[in-house]
Amino acid sequence: MTAIRLSFAWQRLRAVLPDPAGLAAMTRTPRHDLVAGLTVAIVALPLALGFGISSGMGAESALATTIVAGALAAFFGGSRVQVSGTSGAMTVILLPIMSAHGPAGVLTVGVLAGLLLIALALARAGRCIALVPAPVVAGFTVGVACVIGLQQLPTALGVAASGHDKVAVVAWHALLDFLARPHWWAMSVTIAVAAVLLVAASLRPTVPFSLLVVVLATVVAETAELPLARIGTLPTGLPAPSLGFLDAAALPSLIGPAVAVAALAALESLLSASVTDGMTRGPRHDPDRELFGQGVANLVAPLFGGMPGTGAMVRTAVNVRAGARSRLAALSHAAILAAIVYAGADLVSKIPLAALAGVLLATSIRMIEVGTVRALFRSTRSDAVVLVLTAVATLILDTVLAVVVGLVVAGALALRTLARNTRLDAEPLRHEEHPHHTEDEHALLAEHIVTYRLAGPLFFAAAHRFLLELSAVTGVSVVVLRMSRVNGLDASGALVLGDAIERLERRGILVYVSGIPDGHHQPLEALGVITRLSEAGQVFATTAEAIAAARDRLRNTGVLPRLAG
């Protein structure tokens, strides 16, 4: 038994380890991948610095994540062109953790989240991402973009953040502080950087303007000696790996935050990889491998002081547009970024925080796909409701809970729509089915026998309405339930059907059932709904047989006179 378990465990592990064919692909087009890696590194540098500072962990932590987690996720991940590192959504969820538990808590959460992601990969949970509806994804993106934009307000206005865990409150306090003591230089730099990036990106989307604008802002700030806050001193290399931040006593209180971080990392990484599949030709990503790669990355990065990371849609899109064809591009991005940062740490330390705030502000605006949002609003009212609720929940709650809210609302609306498709329609007896009866005989038969067609899914969301409609039937001797068009049945639906049949029979109405589809017999029989009817000979394959049996029953009991045929 132990050998079987070990063999099973090895098969699961081997399924998420790097694919040899995917690794071999790195040698086919190295020039394209190296150019793409350089382009992504140039774009990633200001984003990483900005997200690190916004999270409270600092620029050095974000750089460690971009380099260590970026390289490990590229090697072990399930997408050949995914680029991982810090992200705006992760920054949002790390802020309250940083406030409550400090840097050591954030690093511990990263390790725990990495273990959870590896467990999800081994459990083959990656394919569950397909269950997230498009309005939830769009609402989540809009909400995260708003949060990132609001996060930049204190830096953009040149005031200290209030430290509150709700970003809207922090932004409001920053605005009040600015109005009391205006700092025009910081606001001017932020607005100028954001405006240049938005205009330039619309004209030349392939050019990495973010680094160029940050360099220009830094040169101007240094030359003119502007009174702007800077990044400050950075280390000239990665620290030695250490688990010194782990505190066993704090682990129970960090389980919840770790689950939230793991859920966000899984959601964002797999969504990014899925979108990327539509932008590229070739093999699609392996969701379980991607979870494993993100798990390894988040498990190891904290040892070097790195904050939790995830697959990043912005950098991945740049990677694809720059011509990346294998995971060598993401690996080279991490290596090039390490060389840029640690060879020029002194220069990087002079970058104004207001310039990075402008980069992130422009990024948040570009995150919102106006065309997609407009299309979903025009689609259905339910899609619009889900999108808005998810966005609002992201803004006022937290990112993972927002996705849960979106899924619950989307599921409830979908069930309501599905329940509306369940129909119970009375159908008159057709004379042409019994041509041997005279008009008077057929009219007499129709007075005593009524058929009802059940159509659609018969499940818990539609069960109560179905029970009320069927139980209200009066004035007949026999009800024939036609079930050939029932395309779904759960235990609740089966029990309600049995309850309705019992209510009819208590009023002296015989019930016949016809056309039960294959696959629906088991729940009906297991719950005892049709067992007694079957034993009494009141279950038939066709409606014609059920009507004939009902007619004979009524004739034999004297309810009907003997009719022809």
CSV table of N, CA, C and O in Angstrom, one decimal, residues 172-278:
chain,number,residue,atom,x,y,z
A,172,TRP,N,-8.6,60.1,1.2
A,172,TRP,CA,-9.4,61.2,1.7
A,172,TRP,C,-8.5,62.0,2.7
A,172,TRP,O,-8.5,63.3,2.6
A,173,HIS,N,-7.8,61.4,3.6
A,173,HIS,CA,-7.0,62.1,4.6
A,173,HIS,C,-5.8,62.8,3.8
A,173,HIS,O,-5.4,63.9,4.2
A,174,ALA,N,-5.3,62.1,2.8
A,174,ALA,CA,-4.2,62.7,2.0
A,174,ALA,C,-4.7,64.0,1.3
A,174,ALA,O,-4.0,65.0,1.3
A,175,LEU,N,-5.9,64.0,0.8
A,175,LEU,CA,-6.5,65.2,0.2
A,175,LEU,C,-6.6,66.3,1.2
A,175,LEU,O,-6.3,67.5,0.9
A,176,LEU,N,-7.1,66.0,2.4
A,176,LEU,CA,-7.3,67.0,3.4
A,176,LEU,C,-6.0,67.6,3.8
A,176,LEU,O,-5.8,68.8,4.0
A,177,ASP,N,-4.9,66.8,4.0
A,177,ASP,CA,-3.6,67.2,4.3
A,177,ASP,C,-3.0,68.1,3.3
A,177,ASP,O,-2.4,69.2,3.6
A,178,PHE,N,-3.2,67.8,2.0
A,178,PHE,CA,-2.7,68.6,0.9
A,178,PHE,C,-3.4,69.9,0.9
A,178,PHE,O,-2.7,71.0,0.7
A,179,LEU,N,-4.7,70.0,1.1
A,179,LEU,CA,-5.4,71.3,1.1
A,179,LEU,C,-4.9,72.2,2.2
A,179,LEU,O,-4.9,73.4,2.1
A,180,ALA,N,-4.5,71.5,3.3
A,180,ALA,CA,-4.1,72.3,4.5
A,180,ALA,C,-2.6,72.8,4.2
A,180,ALA,O,-2.3,73.9,4.6
A,181,ARG,N,-1.8,71.9,3.6
A,181,ARG,CA,-0.4,72.3,3.3
A,181,ARG,C,0.0,71.8,1.9
A,181,ARG,O,0.5,70.7,1.7
A,182,PRO,N,-0.3,72.6,0.9
A,182,PRO,CA,-0.1,72.2,-0.5
A,182,PRO,C,1.4,71.9,-0.8
A,182,PRO,O,2.3,72.7,-0.4
A,183,HIS,N,1.7,70.8,-1.6
A,183,HIS,CA,3.0,70.5,-2.1
A,183,HIS,C,2.9,70.4,-3.6
A,183,HIS,O,2.6,69.3,-4.1
A,184,TRP,N,3.1,71.5,-4.3
A,184,TRP,CA,2.8,71.5,-5.7
A,184,TRP,C,3.9,70.7,-6.6
A,184,TRP,O,3.5,70.2,-7.6
A,185,TRP,N,5.1,70.6,-6.1
A,185,TRP,CA,6.1,69.9,-6.9
A,185,TRP,C,5.8,68.4,-7.1
A,185,TRP,O,5.8,67.9,-8.2
A,186,ALA,N,5.4,67.8,-6.0
A,186,ALA,CA,5.1,66.4,-6.1
A,186,ALA,C,3.9,66.1,-7.0
A,186,ALA,O,3.9,65.2,-7.9
A,187,MET,N,2.8,66.9,-6.9
A,187,MET,CA,1.7,66.7,-7.7
A,187,MET,C,2.0,67.0,-9.2
A,187,MET,O,1.5,66.3,-10.1
A,188,SER,N,2.8,68.0,-9.4
A,188,SER,CA,3.1,68.4,-10.8
A,188,SER,C,3.9,67.3,-11.5
A,188,SER,O,3.6,66.9,-12.6
A,189,VAL,N,4.9,66.7,-10.8
A,189,VAL,CA,5.7,65.6,-11.4
A,189,VAL,C,4.8,64.4,-11.6
A,189,VAL,O,4.9,63.7,-12.7
A,190,THR,N,3.9,64.0,-10.7
A,190,THR,CA,3.0,62.9,-10.9
A,190,THR,C,2.1,63.0,-12.1
A,190,THR,O,2.0,62.1,-12.9
A,191,ILE,N,1.5,64.2,-12.2
A,191,ILE,CA,0.6,64.5,-13.3
A,191,ILE,C,1.3,64.5,-14.6
A,191,ILE,O,0.9,63.9,-15.6
A,192,ALA,N,2.5,65.1,-14.6
A,192,ALA,CA,3.3,65.2,-15.9
A,192,ALA,C,3.7,63.8,-16.3
A,192,ALA,O,3.6,63.4,-17.5
A,193,VAL,N,4.2,63.0,-15.4
A,193,VAL,CA,4.6,61.6,-15.8
A,193,VAL,C,3.4,60.8,-16.3
A,193,VAL,O,3.5,60.1,-17.3
A,194,ALA,N,2.3,60.8,-15.6
A,194,ALA,CA,1.1,60.0,-16.0
A,194,ALA,C,0.6,60.5,-17.3
A,194,ALA,O,0.3,59.7,-18.2
A,195,ALA,N,0.6,61.8,-17.5
A,195,ALA,CA,0.0,62.3,-18.8
A,195,ALA,C,0.9,61.9,-20.0
A,195,ALA,O,0.4,61.5,-21.0
A,196,VAL,N,2.3,62.1,-19.8
A,196,VAL,CA,3.2,61.7,-20.9
A,196,VAL,C,3.0,60.2,-21.2
A,196,VAL,O,3.0,59.8,-22.4
A,197,LEU,N,2.9,59.4,-20.2
A,197,LEU,CA,2.8,57.9,-20.4
A,197,LEU,C,1.5,57.6,-21.1
A,197,LEU,O,1.5,56.8,-22.1
A,198,LEU,N,0.4,58.2,-20.7
A,198,LEU,CA,-0.9,57.9,-21.4
A,198,LEU,C,-0.9,58.3,-22.8
A,198,LEU,O,-1.4,57.6,-23.7
A,199,VAL,N,-0.4,59.5,-23.1
A,199,VAL,CA,-0.4,60.0,-24.5
A,199,VAL,C,0.6,59.2,-25.3
A,199,VAL,O,0.3,58.7,-26.4
A,200,ALA,N,1.8,59.0,-24.8
A,200,ALA,CA,2.9,58.3,-25.5
A,200,ALA,C,2.5,56.8,-25.8
A,200,ALA,O,2.7,56.3,-26.9
A,201,ALA,N,1.9,56.2,-24.8
A,201,ALA,CA,1.5,54.8,-25.0
A,201,ALA,C,0.4,54.6,-26.0
A,201,ALA,O,0.4,53.6,-26.7
A,202,SER,N,-0.4,55.6,-26.2
A,202,SER,CA,-1.5,55.5,-27.2
A,202,SER,C,-0.9,55.7,-28.6
A,202,SER,O,-1.4,55.2,-29.6
A,203,LEU,N,0.2,56.5,-28.7
A,203,LEU,CA,0.9,56.7,-30.0
A,203,LEU,C,1.9,55.6,-30.4
A,203,LEU,O,1.9,55.2,-31.5
A,204,ARG,N,2.7,55.2,-29.4
A,204,ARG,CA,3.7,54.2,-29.7
A,204,ARG,C,3.7,53.2,-28.6
A,204,ARG,O,4.5,53.2,-27.7
A,205,PRO,N,2.7,52.2,-28.6
A,205,PRO,CA,2.6,51.3,-27.5
A,205,PRO,C,3.7,50.3,-27.3
A,205,PRO,O,3.9,49.7,-26.3
A,206,THR,N,4.6,50.2,-28.3
A,206,THR,CA,5.7,49.2,-28.2
A,206,THR,C,6.9,49.8,-27.6
A,206,THR,O,7.9,49.1,-27.2
A,207,VAL,N,7.0,51.1,-27.4
A,207,VAL,CA,8.2,51.8,-26.8
A,207,VAL,C,8.0,51.8,-25.3
A,207,VAL,O,7.0,52.2,-24.8
A,208,PRO,N,9.1,51.4,-24.5
A,208,PRO,CA,9.0,51.4,-23.1
A,208,PRO,C,9.2,52.8,-22.5
A,208,PRO,O,10.2,53.2,-21.9
A,209,PHE,N,8.2,53.6,-22.6
A,209,PHE,CA,8.3,55.0,-22.2
A,209,PHE,C,8.4,55.2,-20.7
A,209,PHE,O,8.9,56.2,-20.2
A,210,SER,N,7.9,54.2,-19.9
A,210,SER,CA,7.9,54.4,-18.4
A,210,SER,C,9.3,54.6,-17.9
A,210,SER,O,9.5,55.5,-17.1
A,211,LEU,N,10.3,53.8,-18.3
A,211,LEU,CA,11.6,54.0,-17.8
A,211,LEU,C,12.2,55.3,-18.3
A,211,LEU,O,12.9,56.0,-17.6
A,212,LEU,N,11.9,55.6,-19.6
A,212,LEU,CA,12.5,56.9,-20.1
A,212,LEU,C,11.9,58.1,-19.4
A,212,LEU,O,12.7,59.0,-19.0
A,213,VAL,N,10.6,58.1,-19.0
A,213,VAL,CA,10.0,59.2,-18.3
A,213,VAL,C,10.6,59.3,-16.9
A,213,VAL,O,10.9,60.4,-16.4
A,214,VAL,N,10.8,58.1,-16.2
A,214,VAL,CA,11.3,58.1,-14.9
A,214,VAL,C,12.7,58.7,-14.9
A,214,VAL,O,13.1,59.4,-14.0
A,215,VAL,N,13.5,58.2,-15.9
A,215,VAL,CA,14.9,58.7,-15.9
A,215,VAL,C,14.9,60.3,-16.1
A,215,VAL,O,15.7,61.0,-15.5
A,216,LEU,N,14.0,60.7,-17.0
A,216,LEU,CA,14.0,62.2,-17.3
A,216,LEU,C,13.5,62.9,-16.0
A,216,LEU,O,14.1,64.0,-15.7
A,217,ALA,N,12.5,62.4,-15.3
A,217,ALA,CA,12.1,63.1,-14.1
A,217,ALA,C,13.2,63.1,-13.0
A,217,ALA,O,13.3,64.1,-12.3
A,218,THR,N,13.9,62.0,-13.0
A,218,THR,CA,15.0,61.9,-12.0
A,218,THR,C,16.1,63.0,-12.3
A,218,THR,O,16.6,63.7,-11.4
A,219,VAL,N,16.5,63.1,-13.6
A,219,VAL,CA,17.5,64.0,-14.0
A,219,VAL,C,17.0,65.5,-13.7
A,219,VAL,O,17.8,66.3,-13.2
A,220,VAL,N,15.8,65.8,-14.0
A,220,VAL,CA,15.3,67.1,-13.8
A,220,VAL,C,15.3,67.4,-12.3
A,220,VAL,O,15.7,68.5,-11.8
A,221,ALA,N,14.8,66.4,-11.5
A,221,ALA,CA,14.7,66.6,-10.0
A,221,ALA,C,16.1,66.8,-9.4
A,221,ALA,O,16.3,67.7,-8.5
A,222,GLU,N,17.1,66.1,-9.9
A,222,GLU,CA,18.4,66.2,-9.3
A,222,GLU,C,19.1,67.5,-9.8
A,222,GLU,O,19.7,68.2,-9.0
A,223,THR,N,18.9,67.9,-11.1
A,223,THR,CA,19.5,69.1,-11.6
A,223,THR,C,18.9,70.3,-10.9
A,223,THR,O,19.7,71.3,-10.6
A,224,ALA,N,17.6,70.4,-10.8
A,224,ALA,CA,16.9,71.5,-10.2
A,224,ALA,C,16.9,71.5,-8.7
A,224,ALA,O,16.3,72.4,-8.1
A,225,GLU,N,17.3,70.3,-8.1
A,225,GLU,CA,17.3,70.1,-6.7
A,225,GLU,C,15.9,70.4,-6.1
A,225,GLU,O,15.6,71.1,-5.2
A,226,LEU,N,14.9,69.7,-6.8
A,226,LEU,CA,13.5,69.8,-6.4
A,226,LEU,C,13.3,69.2,-5.0
A,226,LEU,O,13.8,68.1,-4.7
A,227,PRO,N,12.4,69.7,-4.2
A,227,PRO,CA,12.1,69.2,-2.9
A,227,PRO,C,11.1,68.0,-3.0
A,227,PRO,O,10.0,68.0,-2.6
A,228,LEU,N,11.7,66.8,-3.5
A,228,LEU,CA,10.9,65.7,-3.7
A,228,LEU,C,11.5,64.5,-2.9
A,228,LEU,O,12.7,64.3,-2.8
A,229,ALA,N,10.6,63.6,-2.3
A,229,ALA,CA,11.0,62.4,-1.6
A,229,ALA,C,11.6,61.4,-2.6
A,229,ALA,O,11.1,61.3,-3.7
A,230,ARG,N,12.7,60.8,-2.3
A,230,ARG,CA,13.4,59.8,-3.2
A,230,ARG,C,13.2,58.4,-2.6
A,230,ARG,O,12.8,58.2,-1.5
A,231,ILE,N,13.6,57.4,-3.5
A,231,ILE,CA,13.5,56.0,-3.0
A,231,ILE,C,14.4,55.8,-1.9
A,231,ILE,O,14.1,55.1,-0.9
A,232,GLY,N,15.6,56.3,-1.9
A,232,GLY,CA,16.6,56.1,-0.8
A,232,GLY,C,17.5,54.9,-1.1
A,232,GLY,O,17.5,54.3,-2.2
A,233,THR,N,18.4,54.7,-0.2
A,233,THR,CA,19.5,53.7,-0.3
A,233,THR,C,18.9,52.3,-0.6
A,233,THR,O,18.0,51.8,0.1
A,234,LEU,N,19.5,51.6,-1.6
A,234,LEU,CA,19.2,50.3,-2.0
A,234,LEU,C,20.4,49.3,-1.7
A,234,LEU,O,21.5,49.8,-1.9
A,235,PRO,N,20.2,48.1,-1.4
A,235,PRO,CA,21.3,47.1,-1.3
A,235,PRO,C,21.9,46.9,-2.7
A,235,PRO,O,21.3,47.0,-3.7
A,236,THR,N,23.2,46.5,-2.7
A,236,THR,CA,23.9,46.2,-3.9
A,236,THR,C,23.9,44.8,-4.3
A,236,THR,O,24.7,44.3,-5.1
A,237,GLY,N,23.1,44.0,-3.7
A,237,GLY,CA,23.0,42.6,-4.0
A,237,GLY,C,21.9,41.9,-3.1
A,237,GLY,O,21.3,42.5,-2.2
A,238,LEU,N,21.5,40.7,-3.5
A,238,LEU,CA,20.5,40.0,-2.8
A,238,LEU,C,21.1,39.5,-1.4
A,238,LEU,O,22.2,39.1,-1.3
A,239,PRO,N,20.3,39.6,-0.3
A,239,PRO,CA,20.7,39.1,1.0
A,239,PRO,C,20.9,37.6,0.9
A,239,PRO,O,20.3,36.9,0.1
A,240,ALA,N,21.6,37.0,1.9
A,240,ALA,CA,21.7,35.6,2.0
A,240,ALA,C,20.4,35.0,2.4
A,240,ALA,O,19.6,35.6,3.2
A,241,PRO,N,20.0,33.9,1.8
A,241,PRO,CA,18.7,33.3,2.2
A,241,PRO,C,18.6,33.0,3.7
A,241,PRO,O,19.6,32.5,4.3
A,242,SER,N,17.4,33.3,4.3
A,242,SER,CA,17.3,33.1,5.7
A,242,SER,C,15.8,32.9,6.1
A,242,SER,O,14.9,33.4,5.4
A,243,LEU,N,15.6,32.1,7.1
A,243,LEU,CA,14.2,31.9,7.6
A,243,LEU,C,14.1,32.6,9.0
A,243,LEU,O,13.2,32.2,9.8
A,244,GLY,N,15.0,33.5,9.3
A,244,GLY,CA,15.0,34.2,10.5
A,244,GLY,C,13.7,35.0,10.8
A,244,GLY,O,13.4,35.3,12.0
A,245,PHE,N,12.9,35.3,9.8
A,245,PHE,CA,11.7,36.0,10.0
A,245,PHE,C,10.5,35.2,10.6
A,245,PHE,O,9.5,35.7,11.0
A,246,LEU,N,10.7,33.8,10.5
A,246,LEU,CA,9.6,33.0,10.9
A,246,LEU,C,9.4,33.0,12.4
A,246,LEU,O,10.3,32.9,13.2
A,247,ASP,N,8.1,33.2,12.8
A,247,ASP,CA,7.8,33.2,14.2
A,247,ASP,C,6.6,32.1,14.4
A,247,ASP,O,5.5,32.4,14.0
A,248,ALA,N,7.0,31.0,15.1
A,248,ALA,CA,6.0,29.9,15.2
A,248,ALA,C,4.7,30.4,15.9
A,248,ALA,O,3.6,30.0,15.6
A,249,ALA,N,4.9,31.3,16.9
A,249,ALA,CA,3.7,31.8,17.6
A,249,ALA,C,2.7,32.6,16.8
A,249,ALA,O,1.5,32.6,17.1
A,250,ALA,N,3.2,33.2,15.7
A,250,ALA,CA,2.4,34.0,14.9
A,250,ALA,C,1.7,33.2,13.7
A,250,ALA,O,0.8,33.8,13.1
A,251,LEU,N,2.1,32.0,13.5
A,251,LEU,CA,1.6,31.2,12.4
A,251,LEU,C,0.1,31.1,12.4
A,251,LEU,O,-0.5,31.3,11.3
A,252,PRO,N,-0.6,30.8,13.5
A,252,PRO,CA,-2.0,30.6,13.5
A,252,PRO,C,-2.8,31.9,13.0
A,252,PRO,O,-3.7,31.8,12.2
A,253,SER,N,-2.3,33.1,13.4
A,253,SER,CA,-2.9,34.3,13.0
A,253,SER,C,-2.7,34.7,11.5
A,253,SER,O,-3.3,35.5,10.9
A,254,LEU,N,-1.7,34.0,10.9
A,254,LEU,CA,-1.3,34.3,9.5
A,254,LEU,C,-1.9,33.3,8.5
A,254,LEU,O,-1.7,33.5,7.3
A,255,ILE,N,-2.6,32.3,9.0
A,255,ILE,CA,-3.2,31.3,8.0
A,255,ILE,C,-4.2,32.0,7.1
A,255,ILE,O,-4.2,31.8,5.9
A,256,GLY,N,-5.1,32.8,7.7
A,256,GLY,CA,-6.1,33.4,6.9
A,256,GLY,C,-5.5,34.3,5.8
A,256,GLY,O,-5.9,34.2,4.7
A,257,PRO,N,-4.6,35.3,6.2
A,257,PRO,CA,-4.0,36.1,5.2
A,257,PRO,C,-3.3,35.3,4.1
A,257,PRO,O,-3.3,35.6,2.9
A,258,ALA,N,-2.6,34.1,4.5
A,258,ALA,CA,-1.9,33.3,3.6
A,258,ALA,C,-2.9,32.7,2.5
A,258,ALA,O,-2.6,32.6,1.3
A,259,VAL,N,-4.1,32.3,3.0
A,259,VAL,CA,-5.1,31.7,2.1
A,259,VAL,C,-5.5,32.8,1.1
A,259,VAL,O,-5.7,32.5,-0.1
A,260,ALA,N,-5.7,34.0,1.6
A,260,ALA,CA,-6.1,35.1,0.7
A,260,ALA,C,-5.0,35.4,-0.3
A,260,ALA,O,-5.3,35.6,-1.5
A,261,VAL,N,-3.7,35.4,0.1
A,261,VAL,CA,-2.6,35.7,-0.8
A,261,VAL,C,-2.5,34.6,-1.9
A,261,VAL,O,-2.3,34.8,-3.1
A,262,ALA,N,-2.6,33.3,-1.4
A,262,ALA,CA,-2.6,32.2,-2.3
A,262,ALA,C,-3.7,32.2,-3.3
A,262,ALA,O,-3.5,32.0,-4.5
A,263,ALA,N,-4.9,32.6,-2.9
A,263,ALA,CA,-6.1,32.6,-3.8
A,263,ALA,C,-5.9,33.7,-4.8
A,263,ALA,O,-6.1,33.5,-6.0
A,264,LEU,N,-5.3,34.9,-4.4
A,264,LEU,CA,-5.1,35.9,-5.3
A,264,LEU,C,-4.0,35.6,-6.3
A,264,LEU,O,-4.1,35.8,-7.5
A,265,ALA,N,-2.9,35.0,-5.8
A,265,ALA,CA,-1.8,34.6,-6.7
A,265,ALA,C,-2.3,33.6,-7.8
A,265,ALA,O,-2.0,33.7,-9.0
A,266,ALA,N,-3.1,32.6,-7.3
A,266,ALA,CA,-3.7,31.6,-8.3
A,266,ALA,C,-4.6,32.3,-9.3
A,266,ALA,O,-4.5,32.1,-10.5
A,267,LEU,N,-5.5,33.1,-8.8
A,267,LEU,CA,-6.5,33.8,-9.7
A,267,LEU,C,-5.8,34.7,-10.7
A,267,LEU,O,-6.0,34.5,-11.9
A,268,GLU,N,-4.9,35.6,-10.2
A,268,GLU,CA,-4.3,36.5,-11.1
A,268,GLU,C,-3.4,35.8,-12.1
A,268,GLU,O,-3.3,36.2,-13.3
A,269,SER,N,-2.6,34.9,-11.7
A,269,SER,CA,-1.6,34.2,-12.5
A,269,SER,C,-2.4,33.4,-13.6
A,269,SER,O,-2.0,33.4,-14.8
A,270,LEU,N,-3.4,32.7,-13.2
A,270,LEU,CA,-4.1,31.8,-14.2
A,270,LEU,C,-4.9,32.7,-15.2
A,270,LEU,O,-5.1,32.4,-16.4
A,271,LEU,N,-5.5,33.8,-14.7
A,271,LEU,CA,-6.2,34.7,-15.6
A,271,LEU,C,-5.2,35.3,-16.6
A,271,LEU,O,-5.5,35.4,-17.8
A,272,SER,N,-4.1,35.7,-16.1
A,272,SER,CA,-3.1,36.3,-17.0
A,272,SER,C,-2.6,35.3,-18.1
A,272,SER,O,-2.5,35.6,-19.2
A,273,ALA,N,-2.4,34.0,-17.6
A,273,ALA,CA,-2.0,33.0,-18.5
A,273,ALA,C,-3.1,32.7,-19.6
A,273,ALA,O,-2.8,32.4,-20.7
A,274,SER,N,-4.3,32.7,-19.1
A,274,SER,CA,-5.4,32.4,-20.0
A,274,SER,C,-5.6,33.5,-21.1
A,274,SER,O,-5.8,33.2,-22.3
A,275,VAL,N,-5.4,34.8,-20.7
A,275,VAL,CA,-5.5,35.9,-21.6
A,275,VAL,C,-4.3,35.8,-22.6
A,275,VAL,O,-4.5,36.0,-23.8
A,276,THR,N,-3.2,35.4,-22.1
A,276,THR,CA,-2.0,35.3,-23.0
A,276,THR,C,-2.1,34.2,-24.0
A,276,THR,O,-1.6,34.3,-25.1
A,277,ASP,N,-2.8,33.1,-23.7
A,277,ASP,CA,-3.1,32.1,-24.7
A,277,ASP,C,-3.8,32.6,-25.9
A,277,ASP,O,-3.5,32.1,-27.0
A,278,GLY,N,-4.6,33.6,-25.7
A,278,GLY,CA,-5.3,34.2,-26.9
A,278,GLY,C,-4.5,35.1,-27.7
A,278,GLY,O,-4.8,35.5,-28.8
